[in-house]
mmCIF file of C-alpha atoms and ligand atoms in Angstrom:
data_model
loop_
_atom_site.group_PDB
_atom_site.id
_atom_site.type_symbol
_atom_site.label_atom_id
_atom_site.label_comp_id
_atom_site.label_asym_id
_atom_site.label_seq_id
_atom_site.Cartn_x
_atom_site.Cartn_y
_atom_site.Cartn_z
ATOM 1 C CA MET V 1 205.647 373.506 73.545
ATOM 2 C CA THR V 2 203.911 376.402 76.054
ATOM 3 C CA VAL V 3 200.632 377.677 74.121
ATOM 4 C CA SER V 4 201.920 381.626 73.792
ATOM 5 C CA VAL V 5 199.194 384.276 72.693
ATOM 6 C CA ARG V 6 199.946 387.601 71.177
ATOM 7 C CA GLN V 7 197.146 390.627 70.302
ATOM 8 C CA ILE V 8 197.615 391.704 66.960
ATOM 9 C CA HIS V 9 194.704 394.733 66.291
ATOM 10 C CA PRO V 10 194.455 397.419 69.034
ATOM 11 C CA VAL V 11 191.606 395.757 70.478
ATOM 12 C CA PHE V 12 190.857 391.749 69.781
ATOM 13 C CA VAL V 13 192.826 389.011 68.011
ATOM 14 C CA GLY V 14 195.511 387.175 69.260
ATOM 15 C CA GLU V 15 198.240 385.274 67.324
ATOM 16 C CA VAL V 16 198.775 381.946 69.164
ATOM 17 C CA SER V 17 202.240 379.746 68.400
ATOM 18 C CA GLY V 18 203.859 377.290 70.254
ATOM 19 C CA ILE V 19 200.742 374.915 69.184
ATOM 20 C CA ASP V 20 200.496 371.785 66.547
ATOM 21 C CA ILE V 21 196.490 371.579 66.122
ATOM 22 C CA SER V 22 197.120 368.292 64.249
ATOM 23 C CA THR V 23 197.926 366.091 67.166
ATOM 24 C CA PRO V 24 195.634 365.618 70.264
ATOM 25 C CA LEU V 25 195.851 368.671 72.808
ATOM 26 C CA THR V 26 196.379 368.856 76.654
ATOM 27 C CA PRO V 27 193.464 370.126 79.168
ATOM 28 C CA ASP V 28 196.509 372.743 79.240
ATOM 29 C CA GLU V 29 196.368 373.642 76.000
ATOM 30 C CA VAL V 30 192.582 373.501 75.509
ATOM 31 C CA ALA V 31 192.314 375.930 78.658
ATOM 32 C CA ALA V 32 194.927 378.532 77.546
ATOM 33 C CA ILE V 33 193.229 378.681 73.969
ATOM 34 C CA GLU V 34 189.716 378.983 75.790
ATOM 35 C CA ALA V 35 190.888 382.020 77.709
ATOM 36 C CA GLY V 36 192.226 383.121 74.285
ATOM 37 C CA MET V 37 189.395 382.952 72.645
ATOM 38 C CA ASP V 38 187.019 384.797 75.801
ATOM 39 C CA ARG V 39 189.573 387.930 75.875
ATOM 40 C CA TYR V 40 190.232 388.158 71.896
ATOM 41 C CA ALA V 41 187.736 386.566 70.358
ATOM 42 C CA VAL V 42 189.623 385.585 67.131
ATOM 43 C CA LEU V 43 192.411 383.510 67.291
ATOM 44 C CA VAL V 44 195.080 383.029 64.220
ATOM 45 C CA PHE V 45 196.963 379.853 63.961
ATOM 46 C CA HIS V 46 199.542 379.785 61.536
ATOM 47 C CA ASP V 47 201.003 376.693 59.316
ATOM 48 C CA GLN V 48 198.239 374.529 60.503
ATOM 49 C CA LYS V 49 198.651 371.556 57.851
ATOM 50 C CA ILE V 50 195.323 369.677 58.785
ATOM 51 C CA THR V 51 193.189 367.329 57.292
ATOM 52 C CA ASP V 52 189.607 367.043 57.688
ATOM 53 C CA GLU V 53 189.324 364.567 60.546
ATOM 54 C CA GLN V 54 191.735 366.877 62.360
ATOM 55 C CA GLN V 55 190.372 369.542 62.327
ATOM 56 C CA MET V 56 187.074 368.426 63.152
ATOM 57 C CA ALA V 57 189.076 366.521 66.353
ATOM 58 C CA PHE V 58 190.752 369.839 67.324
ATOM 59 C CA SER V 59 187.246 372.036 66.997
ATOM 60 C CA ARG V 60 185.544 369.267 68.981
ATOM 61 C CA ASN V 61 187.820 370.324 72.388
ATOM 62 C CA PHE V 62 185.110 373.321 72.466
ATOM 63 C CA GLY V 63 181.894 371.523 72.471
ATOM 64 C CA ARG V 64 180.305 369.427 70.169
ATOM 65 C CA LEU V 65 179.947 370.252 65.814
ATOM 66 C CA GLU V 66 176.859 372.250 65.011
ATOM 67 C CA ASP V 67 174.624 369.898 62.613
ATOM 68 C CA ALA V 68 174.644 371.663 59.372
ATOM 69 C CA ARG V 69 172.231 371.314 57.784
ATOM 70 C CA GLY V 70 169.214 373.757 56.920
ATOM 71 C CA GLY V 71 172.339 376.541 56.382
ATOM 72 C CA ASN V 72 172.591 376.062 52.726
ATOM 73 C CA ILE V 73 170.759 375.457 49.686
ATOM 74 C CA THR V 74 173.177 372.809 48.231
ATOM 75 C CA ARG V 75 171.952 369.415 47.627
ATOM 76 C CA PRO V 76 173.476 366.940 49.666
ATOM 77 C CA GLU V 77 174.303 364.602 46.704
ATOM 78 C CA ASP V 78 175.962 367.785 45.862
ATOM 79 C CA LYS V 79 178.249 368.438 48.251
ATOM 80 C CA ARG V 80 181.734 368.364 48.064
ATOM 81 C CA LEU V 81 182.581 367.832 52.059
ATOM 82 C CA GLN V 82 182.073 365.233 54.555
ATOM 83 C CA VAL V 83 179.098 365.971 57.451
ATOM 84 C CA GLY V 84 180.530 368.057 60.100
ATOM 85 C CA MET V 85 182.769 369.634 57.282
ATOM 86 C CA ASN V 86 181.093 373.101 56.152
ATOM 87 C CA ASP V 87 182.187 374.070 52.611
ATOM 88 C CA VAL V 88 183.049 377.827 52.118
ATOM 89 C CA SER V 89 185.288 377.185 49.065
ATOM 90 C CA ASN V 90 183.918 378.407 45.320
ATOM 91 C CA LEU V 91 184.536 375.086 44.213
ATOM 92 C CA GLY V 92 181.507 372.417 43.295
ATOM 93 C CA LYS V 93 181.830 368.650 43.677
ATOM 94 C CA ASP V 94 183.941 367.758 40.745
ATOM 95 C CA GLY V 95 186.836 370.611 42.666
ATOM 96 C CA ARG V 96 186.543 373.327 40.320
ATOM 97 C CA PRO V 97 185.289 376.579 40.431
ATOM 98 C CA LEU V 98 181.506 376.972 40.605
ATOM 99 C CA ALA V 99 179.487 378.362 37.361
ATOM 100 C CA LEU V 100 179.206 382.494 37.975
ATOM 101 C CA ASP V 101 175.775 381.753 36.904
ATOM 102 C CA SER V 102 175.062 379.408 39.496
ATOM 103 C CA ARG V 103 172.023 379.274 42.170
ATOM 104 C CA GLU V 104 175.002 378.219 44.821
ATOM 105 C CA ARG V 105 177.086 380.402 44.012
ATOM 106 C CA ALA V 106 174.543 383.329 44.198
ATOM 107 C CA PHE V 107 173.950 382.532 47.791
ATOM 108 C CA ASN V 108 177.437 381.638 48.736
ATOM 109 C CA LEU V 109 177.935 385.402 47.879
ATOM 110 C CA GLY V 110 176.590 386.136 50.866
ATOM 111 C CA ASN V 111 178.835 385.667 53.173
ATOM 112 C CA MET V 112 179.972 388.739 51.938
ATOM 113 C CA LEU V 113 177.533 390.746 54.094
ATOM 114 C CA TRP V 114 178.606 391.328 57.320
ATOM 115 C CA HIS V 115 177.647 388.294 59.376
ATOM 116 C CA SER V 116 177.651 386.091 62.660
ATOM 117 C CA ASP V 117 177.616 382.691 61.880
ATOM 118 C CA SER V 118 174.541 380.811 62.384
ATOM 119 C CA SER V 119 172.262 383.648 63.999
ATOM 120 C CA PHE V 120 169.606 382.295 62.007
ATOM 121 C CA ARG V 121 169.658 379.034 64.285
ATOM 122 C CA ALA V 122 167.160 379.137 67.156
ATOM 123 C CA VAL V 123 170.480 378.287 68.879
ATOM 124 C CA PRO V 124 173.371 380.363 67.448
ATOM 125 C CA ALA V 125 177.102 378.886 67.181
ATOM 126 C CA LYS V 126 179.709 379.361 69.623
ATOM 127 C CA TYR V 127 183.151 379.114 67.229
ATOM 128 C CA SER V 128 183.546 379.233 63.648
ATOM 129 C CA LEU V 129 186.835 377.706 62.614
ATOM 130 C CA LEU V 130 188.261 378.234 59.066
ATOM 131 C CA SER V 131 191.537 375.915 57.422
ATOM 132 C CA ALA V 132 193.192 377.548 54.336
ATOM 133 C CA ARG V 133 193.785 375.109 52.114
ATOM 134 C CA VAL V 134 194.031 376.886 48.807
ATOM 135 C CA VAL V 135 194.512 380.944 49.235
ATOM 136 C CA ASN V 136 192.899 382.791 46.216
ATOM 137 C CA PRO V 137 195.636 384.632 44.405
ATOM 138 C CA VAL V 138 193.325 388.415 44.462
ATOM 139 C CA GLY V 139 191.418 389.538 47.470
ATOM 140 C CA GLY V 140 188.976 387.289 49.447
ATOM 141 C CA ASN V 141 190.509 388.648 52.892
ATOM 142 C CA THR V 142 188.140 387.880 56.042
ATOM 143 C CA GLU V 143 187.846 390.187 57.807
ATOM 144 C CA PHE V 144 186.436 390.766 61.671
ATOM 145 C CA ALA V 145 184.351 393.502 63.574
ATOM 146 C CA ASP V 146 184.422 393.191 67.707
ATOM 147 C CA MET V 147 180.930 393.659 68.835
ATOM 148 C CA ARG V 148 182.112 394.345 72.352
ATOM 149 C CA ALA V 149 184.233 397.358 71.398
ATOM 150 C CA ALA V 150 180.930 398.387 69.307
ATOM 151 C CA TYR V 151 178.636 398.317 72.160
ATOM 152 C CA ASP V 152 181.084 399.814 74.157
ATOM 153 C CA ALA V 153 181.068 402.766 71.928
ATOM 154 C CA LEU V 154 177.621 403.370 72.209
ATOM 155 C CA ASP V 155 175.801 406.442 74.033
ATOM 156 C CA ALA V 156 174.329 405.630 76.890
ATOM 157 C CA GLY V 157 170.521 406.745 75.248
ATOM 158 C CA THR V 158 170.856 403.972 72.177
ATOM 159 C CA LYS V 159 172.315 401.649 75.113
ATOM 160 C CA MET V 160 168.974 401.826 76.921
ATOM 161 C CA MET V 161 166.780 401.528 73.705
ATOM 162 C CA ILE V 162 168.304 398.747 72.070
ATOM 163 C CA GLU V 163 168.662 396.495 75.317
ATOM 164 C CA ASP V 164 165.565 394.208 75.578
ATOM 165 C CA LEU V 165 165.396 394.272 71.187
ATOM 166 C CA ILE V 166 164.582 390.992 70.051
ATOM 167 C CA CYS V 167 165.880 390.930 66.647
ATOM 168 C CA GLU V 168 164.297 387.984 63.617
ATOM 169 C CA HIS V 169 167.266 386.262 61.641
ATOM 170 C CA SER V 170 166.516 384.480 58.299
ATOM 171 C CA LEU V 171 168.823 383.428 55.668
ATOM 172 C CA MET V 172 165.768 385.038 53.264
ATOM 173 C CA TYR V 173 166.703 387.959 54.953
ATOM 174 C CA SER V 174 170.403 388.290 54.138
ATOM 175 C CA ARG V 175 170.013 386.758 50.562
ATOM 176 C CA GLY V 176 166.833 388.913 50.287
ATOM 177 C CA SER V 177 169.274 392.276 50.012
ATOM 178 C CA LEU V 178 171.268 390.356 47.732
ATOM 179 C CA GLY V 179 168.063 390.349 45.258
ATOM 180 C CA MET V 180 167.537 386.163 45.842
ATOM 181 C CA LEU V 181 163.831 386.457 46.770
ATOM 182 C CA ASP V 182 162.620 382.897 45.200
ATOM 183 C CA TYR V 183 162.897 380.426 47.143
ATOM 184 C CA SER V 184 161.133 376.536 47.077
ATOM 185 C CA ASP V 185 158.147 375.974 49.791
ATOM 186 C CA GLU V 186 160.614 373.449 51.332
ATOM 187 C CA GLU V 187 163.722 376.128 51.749
ATOM 188 C CA ARG V 188 161.023 378.720 52.997
ATOM 189 C CA ALA V 189 160.304 376.352 55.938
ATOM 190 C CA MET V 190 163.804 375.768 56.396
ATOM 191 C CA PHE V 191 165.392 379.127 56.537
ATOM 192 C CA ARG V 192 162.155 380.325 58.314
ATOM 193 C CA PRO V 193 162.702 383.527 60.791
ATOM 194 C CA VAL V 194 164.233 383.053 64.477
ATOM 195 C CA ARG V 195 165.018 385.535 67.616
ATOM 196 C CA GLN V 196 167.730 386.415 69.259
ATOM 197 C CA ARG V 197 168.472 389.215 71.788
ATOM 198 C CA LEU V 198 170.166 392.187 70.209
ATOM 199 C CA VAL V 199 172.280 392.885 73.144
ATOM 200 C CA ARG V 200 174.140 389.532 74.397
ATOM 201 C CA THR V 201 175.722 389.173 77.591
ATOM 202 C CA HIS V 202 179.451 386.687 76.986
ATOM 203 C CA PRO V 203 179.105 383.775 79.428
ATOM 204 C CA VAL V 204 182.608 383.735 81.076
ATOM 205 C CA SER V 205 183.644 387.330 81.137
ATOM 206 C CA GLY V 206 180.370 389.281 81.283
ATOM 207 C CA ARG V 207 180.725 391.911 78.515
ATOM 208 C CA LYS V 208 178.175 392.702 76.410
ATOM 209 C CA SER V 209 178.195 392.998 72.870
ATOM 210 C CA LEU V 210 175.726 393.583 70.059
ATOM 211 C CA TYR V 211 174.510 390.620 68.154
ATOM 212 C CA LEU V 212 174.258 392.175 64.525
ATOM 213 C CA SER V 213 174.034 389.988 60.999
ATOM 214 C CA SER V 214 173.069 390.812 57.721
ATOM 215 C CA HIS V 215 170.760 387.590 59.032
ATOM 216 C CA ALA V 216 168.509 390.231 61.241
ATOM 217 C CA GLY V 217 165.974 391.733 58.924
ATOM 218 C CA ALA V 218 163.603 392.730 61.826
ATOM 219 C CA ILE V 219 162.541 393.779 65.435
ATOM 220 C CA VAL V 220 159.657 392.123 67.299
ATOM 221 C CA GLY V 221 157.065 395.445 67.999
ATOM 222 C CA MET V 222 158.811 398.135 65.556
ATOM 223 C CA PRO V 223 157.703 398.604 62.231
ATOM 224 C CA MET V 224 159.746 397.146 59.589
ATOM 225 C CA ALA V 225 161.279 399.927 58.024
ATOM 226 C CA GLU V 226 161.989 401.512 61.248
ATOM 227 C CA ALA V 227 164.036 398.273 62.585
ATOM 228 C CA ARG V 228 166.170 398.098 59.299
ATOM 229 C CA ILE V 229 166.996 401.326 59.792
ATOM 230 C CA LEU V 230 168.296 401.219 63.050
ATOM 231 C CA LEU V 231 170.120 397.720 62.126
ATOM 232 C CA LYS V 232 171.910 399.295 59.418
ATOM 233 C CA ASP V 233 172.968 402.734 61.961
ATOM 234 C CA LEU V 234 174.118 399.870 64.564
ATOM 235 C CA THR V 235 176.501 398.336 61.686
ATOM 236 C CA GLU V 236 177.739 400.811 60.436
ATOM 237 C CA HIS V 237 178.776 401.585 63.633
ATOM 238 C CA ALA V 238 180.154 398.498 64.628
ATOM 239 C CA THR V 239 181.861 398.157 61.365
ATOM 240 C CA GLN V 240 183.972 401.163 61.332
ATOM 241 C CA PRO V 241 188.126 400.709 61.274
ATOM 242 C CA ALA V 242 189.016 401.144 64.165
ATOM 243 C CA PHE V 243 186.658 398.229 65.049
ATOM 244 C CA VAL V 244 187.470 396.419 62.009
ATOM 245 C CA TYR V 245 190.723 393.433 61.576
ATOM 246 C CA ALA V 246 191.108 392.212 57.636
ATOM 247 C CA HIS V 247 192.918 388.827 58.126
ATOM 248 C CA ARG V 248 194.778 388.325 54.886
ATOM 249 C CA TRP V 249 195.272 384.507 54.273
ATOM 250 C CA ARG V 250 197.793 382.296 54.131
ATOM 251 C CA THR V 251 197.784 378.277 53.029
ATOM 252 C CA TRP V 252 197.611 376.443 56.047
ATOM 253 C CA ASP V 253 196.485 379.310 58.485
ATOM 254 C CA LEU V 254 193.365 378.379 61.281
ATOM 255 C CA VAL V 255 191.576 381.139 61.990
ATOM 256 C CA MET V 256 188.730 380.861 64.907
ATOM 257 C CA TRP V 257 186.403 383.064 66.458
ATOM 258 C CA ASP V 258 183.555 383.735 69.317
ATOM 259 C CA ASN V 259 180.391 384.460 66.856
ATOM 260 C CA ARG V 260 178.845 385.092 70.187
ATOM 261 C CA GLN V 261 180.948 388.361 70.213
ATOM 262 C CA MET V 262 182.174 389.298 66.601
ATOM 263 C CA MET V 263 180.852 389.634 62.873
ATOM 264 C CA HIS V 264 182.807 388.593 59.263
ATOM 265 C CA ARG V 265 182.971 388.825 56.565
ATOM 266 C CA ALA V 266 184.628 387.827 53.428
ATOM 267 C CA ARG V 267 185.776 390.191 50.672
ATOM 268 C CA ARG V 268 185.529 389.795 46.798
ATOM 269 C CA TYR V 269 188.537 387.792 45.125
ATOM 270 C CA ASP V 270 189.026 386.075 41.524
ATOM 271 C CA GLU V 271 186.312 383.512 41.538
ATOM 272 C CA THR V 272 187.630 382.036 38.257
ATOM 273 C CA GLN V 273 190.391 380.645 40.095
ATOM 274 C CA PRO V 274 190.290 377.993 43.361
ATOM 275 C CA ARG V 275 189.522 379.349 47.098
ATOM 276 C CA ASP V 276 189.652 376.177 49.605
ATOM 277 C CA MET V 277 188.244 377.065 52.834
ATOM 278 C CA ARG V 278 187.061 374.427 55.016
ATOM 279 C CA ARG V 279 184.952 375.599 58.367
ATOM 280 C CA THR V 280 184.028 373.640 61.302
ATOM 281 C CA THR V 281 181.252 375.058 63.724
ATOM 282 C CA VAL V 282 181.180 374.338 67.365
ATOM 283 C CA ALA V 283 177.706 375.048 68.277
ATOM 284 C CA GLY V 284 176.229 377.150 70.999
ATOM 285 C CA GLU V 285 174.665 376.202 73.538
ATOM 286 C CA ALA V 286 171.491 378.016 74.198
ATOM 287 C CA SER V 287 169.175 380.361 72.711
ATOM 288 C CA THR V 288 169.796 383.896 73.062
ATOM 289 C CA THR V 289 166.389 384.807 74.261
ATOM 290 C CA ALA V 290 166.472 382.693 77.080
ATOM 291 C CA GLN V 291 169.345 384.467 78.122
ATOM 292 C CA VAL V 292 168.070 386.816 81.257
ATOM 293 C CA ALA V 293 169.280 390.738 80.771
ATOM 294 C CA ALA V 294 172.059 391.513 82.694
ATOM 295 C CA ALA V 295 171.861 393.981 85.763
HETATM 296 FE FE1 FE2 D 301 180.371 383.133 58.096
#
């Protein structure tokens, strides 16, 4: 089989064919997927019937898996999936939808805000890979917004003004915007804000992008209200329809995206019905604040 990629949106997103990701890949296949990611930033694979082990093995072709600790409020003993798998379903350990008044469910609703996975970590994620095991019958699309196209479309003055800005990201900012303001001391320590550049440069393509996320809630050296207005403004610009692709899930789809160049969000769905989505996350390589500003 030969890997081929067809662009399915005017500015990004490739649909991949000619590959079975449940089996070990050849170096050429890995290189073709990496090249596709650098170019399209979101890749869609259909009909990939995989186990958790196969999803983790496929993901490791692109780097080591991120340690998922510190990314949620679910206690280890309540987790449904093994270490290495991020559970982005609406299911509890018993396999049933979480109670609508549960704190875990409220926290998970934060995935419906535009974000970049793990932007709240000092070294944020490279790729996320999401496998659809059970698709909810109503809603539940995942939308992606191209932060390279968004950056390119900014006017020169804005580009100059934001070039060296550093934002503070925390899960408490994204969840705070949903009214979740009560955290234990342990959670507060776990969700301590980290610093990220607002403008990133892709290590391979050299393209600049906006590094926005609902986890961003402050800008170093800027009054809070002014920072929030700027972040809201940029987010509104970056998520306009021309830069957005909506993925409508089919069972056994796998969608892979580059968090360094994309934001995404889940859309509302019928939470009384199961939605079983499982994510693996490829760790990033360095802090964004260590990145030297491109000339
Ligand atoms: Fe996410």
